[in-house]
């Protein structure tokens, strides 16, 4: 599952695997009261997905995996005011165990992961129109890496795994050129 801190201090917990099946459920945890509350369910059950808090307060869920659809290219948006999930633009590549990062311009970078193989592809979600646009590919295909937005607006991707081994390498995404260095 994923857990995302919302602007009001509530934590949104989404999807996952229960040991017997993939989950579409979502719950809200109020840190102040210690109370859990059920909210709207995803349209597609998934695990291995990412969640990203957007600048407008909505949450983007991207990709993942389940046994019905396999690798997912489905993305959804959660509206905290209504508790409703809506399907948004389809990703260019189905992927899970990828990374996602909110960029300073409000768009979301998604990179790497696993589809039918380890992925080096990357794409950017534009929340203003719900579209995904491909961008430069990572130099090294990787899943289970980390991504960190740096103070200069670049994104550092570190580690992970691919078919060769666990990775100790790192790459930096340069948003102005759409390339990795």
mmCIF file with all atom_site columns, C-alpha atoms in Angstrom:
data_model
loop_
_atom_site.group_PDB
_atom_site.id
_atom_site.type_symbol
_atom_site.label_atom_id
_atom_site.label_alt_id
_atom_site.label_comp_id
_atom_site.label_asym_id
_atom_site.label_entity_id
_atom_site.label_seq_id
_atom_site.pdbx_PDB_ins_code
_atom_site.Cartn_x
_atom_site.Cartn_y
_atom_site.Cartn_z
_atom_site.occupancy
_atom_site.B_iso_or_equiv
_atom_site.pdbx_formal_charge
_atom_site.auth_seq_id
_atom_site.auth_comp_id
_atom_site.auth_asym_id
_atom_site.auth_atom_id
_atom_site.pdbx_PDB_model_num
ATOM 1   C CA . UNK A 1 1   ? 0.000   0.000   0.000   1.00 0.00 ? 1   UNK A CA 1
ATOM 2   C CA . UNK A 1 2   ? 0.960   3.635   -0.055  1.00 0.00 ? 2   UNK A CA 1
ATOM 3   C CA . UNK A 1 3   ? 0.462   6.317   2.587   1.00 0.00 ? 3   UNK A CA 1
ATOM 4   C CA . UNK A 1 4   ? 0.196   10.009  1.712   1.00 0.00 ? 4   UNK A CA 1
ATOM 5   C CA . UNK A 1 5   ? 0.079   12.922  4.152   1.00 0.00 ? 5   UNK A CA 1
ATOM 6   C CA . UNK A 1 6   ? -2.678  15.330  3.101   1.00 0.00 ? 6   UNK A CA 1
ATOM 7   C CA . UNK A 1 7   ? -2.464  19.103  3.725   1.00 0.00 ? 7   UNK A CA 1
ATOM 8   C CA . UNK A 1 8   ? -4.954  18.852  6.627   1.00 0.00 ? 8   UNK A CA 1
ATOM 9   C CA . UNK A 1 9   ? -2.763  16.327  8.479   1.00 0.00 ? 9   UNK A CA 1
ATOM 10  C CA . UNK A 1 10  ? -4.894  13.290  7.590   1.00 0.00 ? 10  UNK A CA 1
ATOM 11  C CA . UNK A 1 11  ? -3.042  10.294  6.091   1.00 0.00 ? 11  UNK A CA 1
ATOM 12  C CA . UNK A 1 12  ? -4.542  8.544   3.043   1.00 0.00 ? 12  UNK A CA 1
ATOM 13  C CA . UNK A 1 13  ? -3.674  4.817   2.813   1.00 0.00 ? 13  UNK A CA 1
ATOM 14  C CA . UNK A 1 14  ? -4.403  3.253   -0.585  1.00 0.00 ? 14  UNK A CA 1
ATOM 15  C CA . UNK A 1 15  ? -4.447  -0.199  -2.157  1.00 0.00 ? 15  UNK A CA 1
ATOM 16  C CA . UNK A 1 16  ? -1.952  -2.946  -1.427  1.00 0.00 ? 16  UNK A CA 1
ATOM 17  C CA . UNK A 1 17  ? -2.014  -6.704  -1.024  1.00 0.00 ? 17  UNK A CA 1
ATOM 18  C CA . UNK A 1 18  ? -3.759  -8.447  1.859   1.00 0.00 ? 18  UNK A CA 1
ATOM 19  C CA . UNK A 1 19  ? -2.128  -11.846 1.501   1.00 0.00 ? 19  UNK A CA 1
ATOM 20  C CA . UNK A 1 20  ? -5.219  -13.189 -0.222  1.00 0.00 ? 20  UNK A CA 1
ATOM 21  C CA . UNK A 1 21  ? -5.878  -10.493 -2.819  1.00 0.00 ? 21  UNK A CA 1
ATOM 22  C CA . UNK A 1 22  ? -5.139  -7.075  -4.226  1.00 0.00 ? 22  UNK A CA 1
ATOM 23  C CA . UNK A 1 23  ? -6.917  -4.150  -2.614  1.00 0.00 ? 23  UNK A CA 1
ATOM 24  C CA . UNK A 1 24  ? -8.925  -1.273  -4.060  1.00 0.00 ? 24  UNK A CA 1
ATOM 25  C CA . UNK A 1 25  ? -9.768  0.061   -0.623  1.00 0.00 ? 25  UNK A CA 1
ATOM 26  C CA . UNK A 1 26  ? -8.649  3.394   0.791   1.00 0.00 ? 26  UNK A CA 1
ATOM 27  C CA . UNK A 1 27  ? -8.695  4.633   4.375   1.00 0.00 ? 27  UNK A CA 1
ATOM 28  C CA . UNK A 1 28  ? -8.024  7.896   6.158   1.00 0.00 ? 28  UNK A CA 1
ATOM 29  C CA . UNK A 1 29  ? -6.084  8.086   9.413   1.00 0.00 ? 29  UNK A CA 1
ATOM 30  C CA . UNK A 1 30  ? -6.588  11.103  11.654  1.00 0.00 ? 30  UNK A CA 1
ATOM 31  C CA . UNK A 1 31  ? -3.370  11.528  13.628  1.00 0.00 ? 31  UNK A CA 1
ATOM 32  C CA . UNK A 1 32  ? -5.048  13.847  16.140  1.00 0.00 ? 32  UNK A CA 1
ATOM 33  C CA . UNK A 1 33  ? -7.756  11.360  17.169  1.00 0.00 ? 33  UNK A CA 1
ATOM 34  C CA . UNK A 1 34  ? -6.100  8.060   16.211  1.00 0.00 ? 34  UNK A CA 1
ATOM 35  C CA . UNK A 1 35  ? -9.263  7.117   14.271  1.00 0.00 ? 35  UNK A CA 1
ATOM 36  C CA . UNK A 1 36  ? -9.377  5.321   10.916  1.00 0.00 ? 36  UNK A CA 1
ATOM 37  C CA . UNK A 1 37  ? -12.215 6.003   8.451   1.00 0.00 ? 37  UNK A CA 1
ATOM 38  C CA . UNK A 1 38  ? -13.048 4.286   5.172   1.00 0.00 ? 38  UNK A CA 1
ATOM 39  C CA . UNK A 1 39  ? -13.163 6.516   2.103   1.00 0.00 ? 39  UNK A CA 1
ATOM 40  C CA . UNK A 1 40  ? -13.945 5.844   -1.569  1.00 0.00 ? 40  UNK A CA 1
ATOM 41  C CA . UNK A 1 41  ? -12.365 2.811   -3.199  1.00 0.00 ? 41  UNK A CA 1
ATOM 42  C CA . UNK A 1 42  ? -10.064 2.848   -6.197  1.00 0.00 ? 42  UNK A CA 1
ATOM 43  C CA . UNK A 1 43  ? -11.592 1.874   -9.527  1.00 0.00 ? 43  UNK A CA 1
ATOM 44  C CA . UNK A 1 44  ? -8.771  -0.671  -10.000 1.00 0.00 ? 44  UNK A CA 1
ATOM 45  C CA . UNK A 1 45  ? -7.253  -2.787  -7.223  1.00 0.00 ? 45  UNK A CA 1
ATOM 46  C CA . UNK A 1 46  ? -3.457  -2.539  -7.161  1.00 0.00 ? 46  UNK A CA 1
ATOM 47  C CA . UNK A 1 47  ? -0.175  -2.841  -5.337  1.00 0.00 ? 47  UNK A CA 1
ATOM 48  C CA . UNK A 1 48  ? 3.305   -1.663  -6.322  1.00 0.00 ? 48  UNK A CA 1
ATOM 49  C CA . UNK A 1 49  ? 1.765   1.679   -7.331  1.00 0.00 ? 49  UNK A CA 1
ATOM 50  C CA . UNK A 1 50  ? 2.786   5.215   -6.402  1.00 0.00 ? 50  UNK A CA 1
ATOM 51  C CA . UNK A 1 51  ? 0.787   8.053   -4.911  1.00 0.00 ? 51  UNK A CA 1
ATOM 52  C CA . UNK A 1 52  ? 1.673   11.708  -5.360  1.00 0.00 ? 52  UNK A CA 1
ATOM 53  C CA . UNK A 1 53  ? 0.065   14.689  -3.638  1.00 0.00 ? 53  UNK A CA 1
ATOM 54  C CA . UNK A 1 54  ? -0.623  17.292  -6.330  1.00 0.00 ? 54  UNK A CA 1
ATOM 55  C CA . UNK A 1 55  ? -0.478  21.055  -5.849  1.00 0.00 ? 55  UNK A CA 1
ATOM 56  C CA . UNK A 1 56  ? -4.302  21.320  -5.908  1.00 0.00 ? 56  UNK A CA 1
ATOM 57  C CA . UNK A 1 57  ? -4.612  18.811  -3.032  1.00 0.00 ? 57  UNK A CA 1
ATOM 58  C CA . UNK A 1 58  ? -5.731  15.865  -5.174  1.00 0.00 ? 58  UNK A CA 1
ATOM 59  C CA . UNK A 1 59  ? -3.775  12.608  -5.076  1.00 0.00 ? 59  UNK A CA 1
ATOM 60  C CA . UNK A 1 60  ? -2.513  10.836  -8.188  1.00 0.00 ? 60  UNK A CA 1
ATOM 61  C CA . UNK A 1 61  ? -2.271  7.040   -8.072  1.00 0.00 ? 61  UNK A CA 1
ATOM 62  C CA . UNK A 1 62  ? -0.204  5.668   -10.942 1.00 0.00 ? 62  UNK A CA 1
ATOM 63  C CA . UNK A 1 63  ? 0.447   2.159   -12.195 1.00 0.00 ? 63  UNK A CA 1
ATOM 64  C CA . UNK A 1 64  ? 0.722   -0.925  -10.043 1.00 0.00 ? 64  UNK A CA 1
ATOM 65  C CA . UNK A 1 65  ? -0.105  -4.562  -10.508 1.00 0.00 ? 65  UNK A CA 1
ATOM 66  C CA . UNK A 1 66  ? -2.975  -6.991  -9.936  1.00 0.00 ? 66  UNK A CA 1
ATOM 67  C CA . UNK A 1 67  ? -3.720  -10.539 -11.083 1.00 0.00 ? 67  UNK A CA 1
ATOM 68  C CA . UNK A 1 68  ? -6.710  -9.552  -13.238 1.00 0.00 ? 68  UNK A CA 1
ATOM 69  C CA . UNK A 1 69  ? -4.982  -6.918  -15.390 1.00 0.00 ? 69  UNK A CA 1
ATOM 70  C CA . UNK A 1 70  ? -1.316  -7.673  -14.665 1.00 0.00 ? 70  UNK A CA 1
ATOM 71  C CA . UNK A 1 71  ? 0.944   -4.637  -15.077 1.00 0.00 ? 71  UNK A CA 1
ATOM 72  C CA . UNK A 1 72  ? -1.193  -1.488  -14.896 1.00 0.00 ? 72  UNK A CA 1
ATOM 73  C CA . UNK A 1 73  ? -1.082  1.649   -17.041 1.00 0.00 ? 73  UNK A CA 1
ATOM 74  C CA . UNK A 1 74  ? -4.154  2.995   -15.237 1.00 0.00 ? 74  UNK A CA 1
ATOM 75  C CA . UNK A 1 75  ? -3.958  6.237   -13.244 1.00 0.00 ? 75  UNK A CA 1
ATOM 76  C CA . UNK A 1 76  ? -6.595  7.679   -10.916 1.00 0.00 ? 76  UNK A CA 1
ATOM 77  C CA . UNK A 1 77  ? -7.154  10.949  -9.076  1.00 0.00 ? 77  UNK A CA 1
ATOM 78  C CA . UNK A 1 78  ? -8.563  11.173  -5.540  1.00 0.00 ? 78  UNK A CA 1
ATOM 79  C CA . UNK A 1 79  ? -10.553 14.234  -4.513  1.00 0.00 ? 79  UNK A CA 1
ATOM 80  C CA . UNK A 1 80  ? -10.253 14.580  -0.704  1.00 0.00 ? 80  UNK A CA 1
ATOM 81  C CA . UNK A 1 81  ? -13.329 16.823  -0.449  1.00 0.00 ? 81  UNK A CA 1
ATOM 82  C CA . UNK A 1 82  ? -15.636 14.139  -1.897  1.00 0.00 ? 82  UNK A CA 1
ATOM 83  C CA . UNK A 1 83  ? -13.690 10.925  -1.287  1.00 0.00 ? 83  UNK A CA 1
ATOM 84  C CA . UNK A 1 84  ? -14.179 9.988   -4.948  1.00 0.00 ? 84  UNK A CA 1
ATOM 85  C CA . UNK A 1 85  ? -11.611 8.424   -7.308  1.00 0.00 ? 85  UNK A CA 1
ATOM 86  C CA . UNK A 1 86  ? -11.762 9.193   -11.031 1.00 0.00 ? 86  UNK A CA 1
ATOM 87  C CA . UNK A 1 87  ? -9.788  7.529   -13.789 1.00 0.00 ? 87  UNK A CA 1
ATOM 88  C CA . UNK A 1 88  ? -7.465  9.933   -15.591 1.00 0.00 ? 88  UNK A CA 1
ATOM 89  C CA . UNK A 1 89  ? -5.143  9.608   -18.604 1.00 0.00 ? 89  UNK A CA 1
ATOM 90  C CA . UNK A 1 90  ? -3.565  6.259   -19.416 1.00 0.00 ? 90  UNK A CA 1
ATOM 91  C CA . UNK A 1 91  ? 0.169   5.984   -18.844 1.00 0.00 ? 91  UNK A CA 1
ATOM 92  C CA . UNK A 1 92  ? 2.429   5.330   -21.854 1.00 0.00 ? 92  UNK A CA 1
ATOM 93  C CA . UNK A 1 93  ? 3.908   2.250   -20.146 1.00 0.00 ? 93  UNK A CA 1
ATOM 94  C CA . UNK A 1 94  ? 2.317   -0.162  -17.720 1.00 0.00 ? 94  UNK A CA 1
ATOM 95  C CA . UNK A 1 95  ? 4.578   -0.279  -14.657 1.00 0.00 ? 95  UNK A CA 1
ATOM 96  C CA . UNK A 1 96  ? 4.869   -1.128  -10.985 1.00 0.00 ? 96  UNK A CA 1
ATOM 97  C CA . UNK A 1 97  ? 7.628   -0.691  -8.373  1.00 0.00 ? 97  UNK A CA 1
ATOM 98  C CA . UNK A 1 98  ? 8.456   2.622   -10.095 1.00 0.00 ? 98  UNK A CA 1
ATOM 99  C CA . UNK A 1 99  ? 9.077   6.065   -8.580  1.00 0.00 ? 99  UNK A CA 1
ATOM 100 C CA . UNK A 1 100 ? 7.032   9.252   -8.851  1.00 0.00 ? 100 UNK A CA 1
ATOM 101 C CA . UNK A 1 101 ? 7.986   12.814  -7.944  1.00 0.00 ? 101 UNK A CA 1
ATOM 102 C CA . UNK A 1 102 ? 6.016   16.059  -7.930  1.00 0.00 ? 102 UNK A CA 1
ATOM 103 C CA . UNK A 1 103 ? 7.965   18.604  -9.960  1.00 0.00 ? 103 UNK A CA 1
ATOM 104 C CA . UNK A 1 104 ? 8.045   22.342  -9.127  1.00 0.00 ? 104 UNK A CA 1
ATOM 105 C CA . UNK A 1 105 ? 5.800   23.083  -12.132 1.00 0.00 ? 105 UNK A CA 1
ATOM 106 C CA . UNK A 1 106 ? 3.029   20.852  -10.709 1.00 0.00 ? 106 UNK A CA 1
ATOM 107 C CA . UNK A 1 107 ? 3.611   17.974  -13.113 1.00 0.00 ? 107 UNK A CA 1
ATOM 108 C CA . UNK A 1 108 ? 4.593   14.470  -11.951 1.00 0.00 ? 108 UNK A CA 1
ATOM 109 C CA . UNK A 1 109 ? 7.647   12.530  -13.130 1.00 0.00 ? 109 UNK A CA 1
ATOM 110 C CA . UNK A 1 110 ? 7.246   8.725   -13.169 1.00 0.00 ? 110 UNK A CA 1
ATOM 111 C CA . UNK A 1 111 ? 10.316  6.624   -13.948 1.00 0.00 ? 111 UNK A CA 1
ATOM 112 C CA . UNK A 1 112 ? 11.538  3.058   -14.096 1.00 0.00 ? 112 UNK A CA 1
ATOM 113 C CA . UNK A 1 113 ? 9.787   0.147   -12.471 1.00 0.00 ? 113 UNK A CA 1
ATOM 114 C CA . UNK A 1 114 ? 8.828   -3.189  -13.909 1.00 0.00 ? 114 UNK A CA 1
ATOM 115 C CA . UNK A 1 115 ? 6.466   -3.988  -16.786 1.00 0.00 ? 115 UNK A CA 1
ATOM 116 C CA . UNK A 1 116 ? 7.067   -7.032  -18.901 1.00 0.00 ? 116 UNK A CA 1
ATOM 117 C CA . UNK A 1 117 ? 10.725  -6.362  -18.062 1.00 0.00 ? 117 UNK A CA 1
ATOM 118 C CA . UNK A 1 118 ? 12.785  -3.877  -16.046 1.00 0.00 ? 118 UNK A CA 1
ATOM 119 C CA . UNK A 1 119 ? 12.002  -0.389  -17.345 1.00 0.00 ? 119 UNK A CA 1
ATOM 120 C CA . UNK A 1 120 ? 14.200  2.588   -18.128 1.00 0.00 ? 120 UNK A CA 1
ATOM 121 C CA . UNK A 1 121 ? 11.341  4.642   -19.580 1.00 0.00 ? 121 UNK A CA 1
ATOM 122 C CA . UNK A 1 122 ? 10.050  7.789   -17.919 1.00 0.00 ? 122 UNK A CA 1
ATOM 123 C CA . UNK A 1 123 ? 6.957   9.918   -18.442 1.00 0.00 ? 123 UNK A CA 1
ATOM 124 C CA . UNK A 1 124 ? 5.378   13.073  -17.089 1.00 0.00 ? 124 UNK A CA 1
ATOM 125 C CA . UNK A 1 125 ? 1.761   13.524  -15.971 1.00 0.00 ? 125 UNK A CA 1
ATOM 126 C CA . UNK A 1 126 ? 0.162   16.913  -16.569 1.00 0.00 ? 126 UNK A CA 1
ATOM 127 C CA . UNK A 1 127 ? -2.718  17.343  -14.091 1.00 0.00 ? 127 UNK A CA 1
ATOM 128 C CA . UNK A 1 128 ? -4.177  20.297  -16.020 1.00 0.00 ? 128 UNK A CA 1
ATOM 129 C CA . UNK A 1 129 ? -5.296  18.025  -18.858 1.00 0.00 ? 129 UNK A CA 1
ATOM 130 C CA . UNK A 1 130 ? -4.793  14.494  -17.471 1.00 0.00 ? 130 UNK A CA 1
ATOM 131 C CA . UNK A 1 131 ? -2.231  13.493  -20.086 1.00 0.00 ? 131 UNK A CA 1
ATOM 132 C CA . UNK A 1 132 ? 1.034   11.571  -19.955 1.00 0.00 ? 132 UNK A CA 1
ATOM 133 C CA . UNK A 1 133 ? 3.989   12.589  -22.128 1.00 0.00 ? 133 UNK A CA 1
ATOM 134 C CA . UNK A 1 134 ? 7.126   10.497  -22.574 1.00 0.00 ? 134 UNK A CA 1
ATOM 135 C CA . UNK A 1 135 ? 10.445  12.031  -21.567 1.00 0.00 ? 135 UNK A CA 1
ATOM 136 C CA . UNK A 1 136 ? 14.075  10.915  -21.640 1.00 0.00 ? 136 UNK A CA 1
ATOM 137 C CA . UNK A 1 137 ? 14.792  7.365   -20.484 1.00 0.00 ? 137 UNK A CA 1
ATOM 138 C CA . UNK A 1 138 ? 16.952  6.456   -17.512 1.00 0.00 ? 138 UNK A CA 1
ATOM 139 C CA . UNK A 1 139 ? 20.431  5.227   -18.443 1.00 0.00 ? 139 UNK A CA 1
ATOM 140 C CA . UNK A 1 140 ? 19.843  2.098   -16.342 1.00 0.00 ? 140 UNK A CA 1
ATOM 141 C CA . UNK A 1 141 ? 16.544  0.202   -16.128 1.00 0.00 ? 141 UNK A CA 1
ATOM 142 C CA . UNK A 1 142 ? 15.561  -0.113  -12.473 1.00 0.00 ? 142 UNK A CA 1
ATOM 143 C CA . UNK A 1 143 ? 12.773  -0.974  -10.050 1.00 0.00 ? 143 UNK A CA 1
ATOM 144 C CA . UNK A 1 144 ? 12.597  -0.341  -6.278  1.00 0.00 ? 144 UNK A CA 1
ATOM 145 C CA . UNK A 1 145 ? 14.715  2.796   -6.506  1.00 0.00 ? 145 UNK A CA 1
ATOM 146 C CA . UNK A 1 146 ? 14.144  6.077   -4.651  1.00 0.00 ? 146 UNK A CA 1
ATOM 147 C CA . UNK A 1 147 ? 13.482  9.510   -6.121  1.00 0.00 ? 147 UNK A CA 1
ATOM 148 C CA . UNK A 1 148 ? 14.168  12.828  -4.395  1.00 0.00 ? 148 UNK A CA 1
ATOM 149 C CA . UNK A 1 149 ? 13.339  16.324  -5.616  1.00 0.00 ? 149 UNK A CA 1
ATOM 150 C CA . UNK A 1 150 ? 16.448  18.472  -5.211  1.00 0.00 ? 150 UNK A CA 1
ATOM 151 C CA . UNK A 1 151 ? 16.372  22.173  -4.313  1.00 0.00 ? 151 UNK A CA 1
ATOM 152 C CA . UNK A 1 152 ? 17.307  23.129  -7.895  1.00 0.00 ? 152 UNK A CA 1
ATOM 153 C CA . UNK A 1 153 ? 14.256  21.284  -9.304  1.00 0.00 ? 153 UNK A CA 1
ATOM 154 C CA . UNK A 1 154 ? 16.199  18.280  -10.569 1.00 0.00 ? 154 UNK A CA 1
ATOM 155 C CA . UNK A 1 155 ? 15.263  14.742  -9.473  1.00 0.00 ? 155 UNK A CA 1
ATOM 156 C CA . UNK A 1 156 ? 17.813  12.307  -8.034  1.00 0.00 ? 156 UNK A CA 1
ATOM 157 C CA . UNK A 1 157 ? 17.042  8.600   -8.584  1.00 0.00 ? 157 UNK A CA 1
ATOM 158 C CA . UNK A 1 158 ? 19.176  6.210   -6.537  1.00 0.00 ? 158 UNK A CA 1
ATOM 159 C CA . UNK A 1 159 ? 19.658  2.451   -6.357  1.00 0.00 ? 159 UNK A CA 1
ATOM 160 C CA . UNK A 1 160 ? 17.064  -0.183  -7.061  1.00 0.00 ? 160 UNK A CA 1
ATOM 161 C CA . UNK A 1 161 ? 17.360  -3.484  -8.847  1.00 0.00 ? 161 UNK A CA 1
ATOM 162 C CA . UNK A 1 162 ? 17.399  -4.788  -12.401 1.00 0.00 ? 162 UNK A CA 1
ATOM 163 C CA . UNK A 1 163 ? 18.006  -8.135  -14.060 1.00 0.00 ? 163 UNK A CA 1
ATOM 164 C CA . UNK A 1 164 ? 21.745  -7.872  -13.405 1.00 0.00 ? 164 UNK A CA 1
ATOM 165 C CA . UNK A 1 165 ? 21.793  -7.123  -9.693  1.00 0.00 ? 165 UNK A CA 1
ATOM 166 C CA . UNK A 1 166 ? 21.022  -4.608  -6.993  1.00 0.00 ? 166 UNK A CA 1
ATOM 167 C CA . UNK A 1 167 ? 22.158  -1.177  -8.143  1.00 0.00 ? 167 UNK A CA 1
ATOM 168 C CA . UNK A 1 168 ? 24.489  1.279   -6.430  1.00 0.00 ? 168 UNK A CA 1
ATOM 169 C CA . UNK A 1 169 ? 24.217  3.823   -9.251  1.00 0.00 ? 169 UNK A CA 1
ATOM 170 C CA . UNK A 1 170 ? 22.370  7.142   -9.325  1.00 0.00 ? 170 UNK A CA 1
ATOM 171 C CA . UNK A 1 171 ? 20.972  9.393   -12.048 1.00 0.00 ? 171 UNK A CA 1
ATOM 172 C CA . UNK A 1 172 ? 19.685  12.964  -12.100 1.00 0.00 ? 172 UNK A CA 1
ATOM 173 C CA . UNK A 1 173 ? 16.695  14.099  -14.187 1.00 0.00 ? 173 UNK A CA 1
ATOM 174 C CA . UNK A 1 174 ? 17.124  17.537  -15.716 1.00 0.00 ? 174 UNK A CA 1
ATOM 175 C CA . UNK A 1 175 ? 13.581  18.850  -16.151 1.00 0.00 ? 175 UNK A CA 1
ATOM 176 C CA . UNK A 1 176 ? 14.523  21.688  -18.530 1.00 0.00 ? 176 UNK A CA 1
ATOM 177 C CA . UNK A 1 177 ? 15.936  19.231  -21.100 1.00 0.00 ? 177 UNK A CA 1
ATOM 178 C CA . UNK A 1 178 ? 14.014  16.065  -20.205 1.00 0.00 ? 178 UNK A CA 1
ATOM 179 C CA . UNK A 1 179 ? 17.270  14.130  -19.941 1.00 0.00 ? 179 UNK A CA 1
ATOM 180 C CA . UNK A 1 180 ? 19.113  12.078  -17.324 1.00 0.00 ? 180 UNK A CA 1
ATOM 181 C CA . UNK A 1 181 ? 22.707  12.766  -16.324 1.00 0.00 ? 181 UNK A CA 1
#
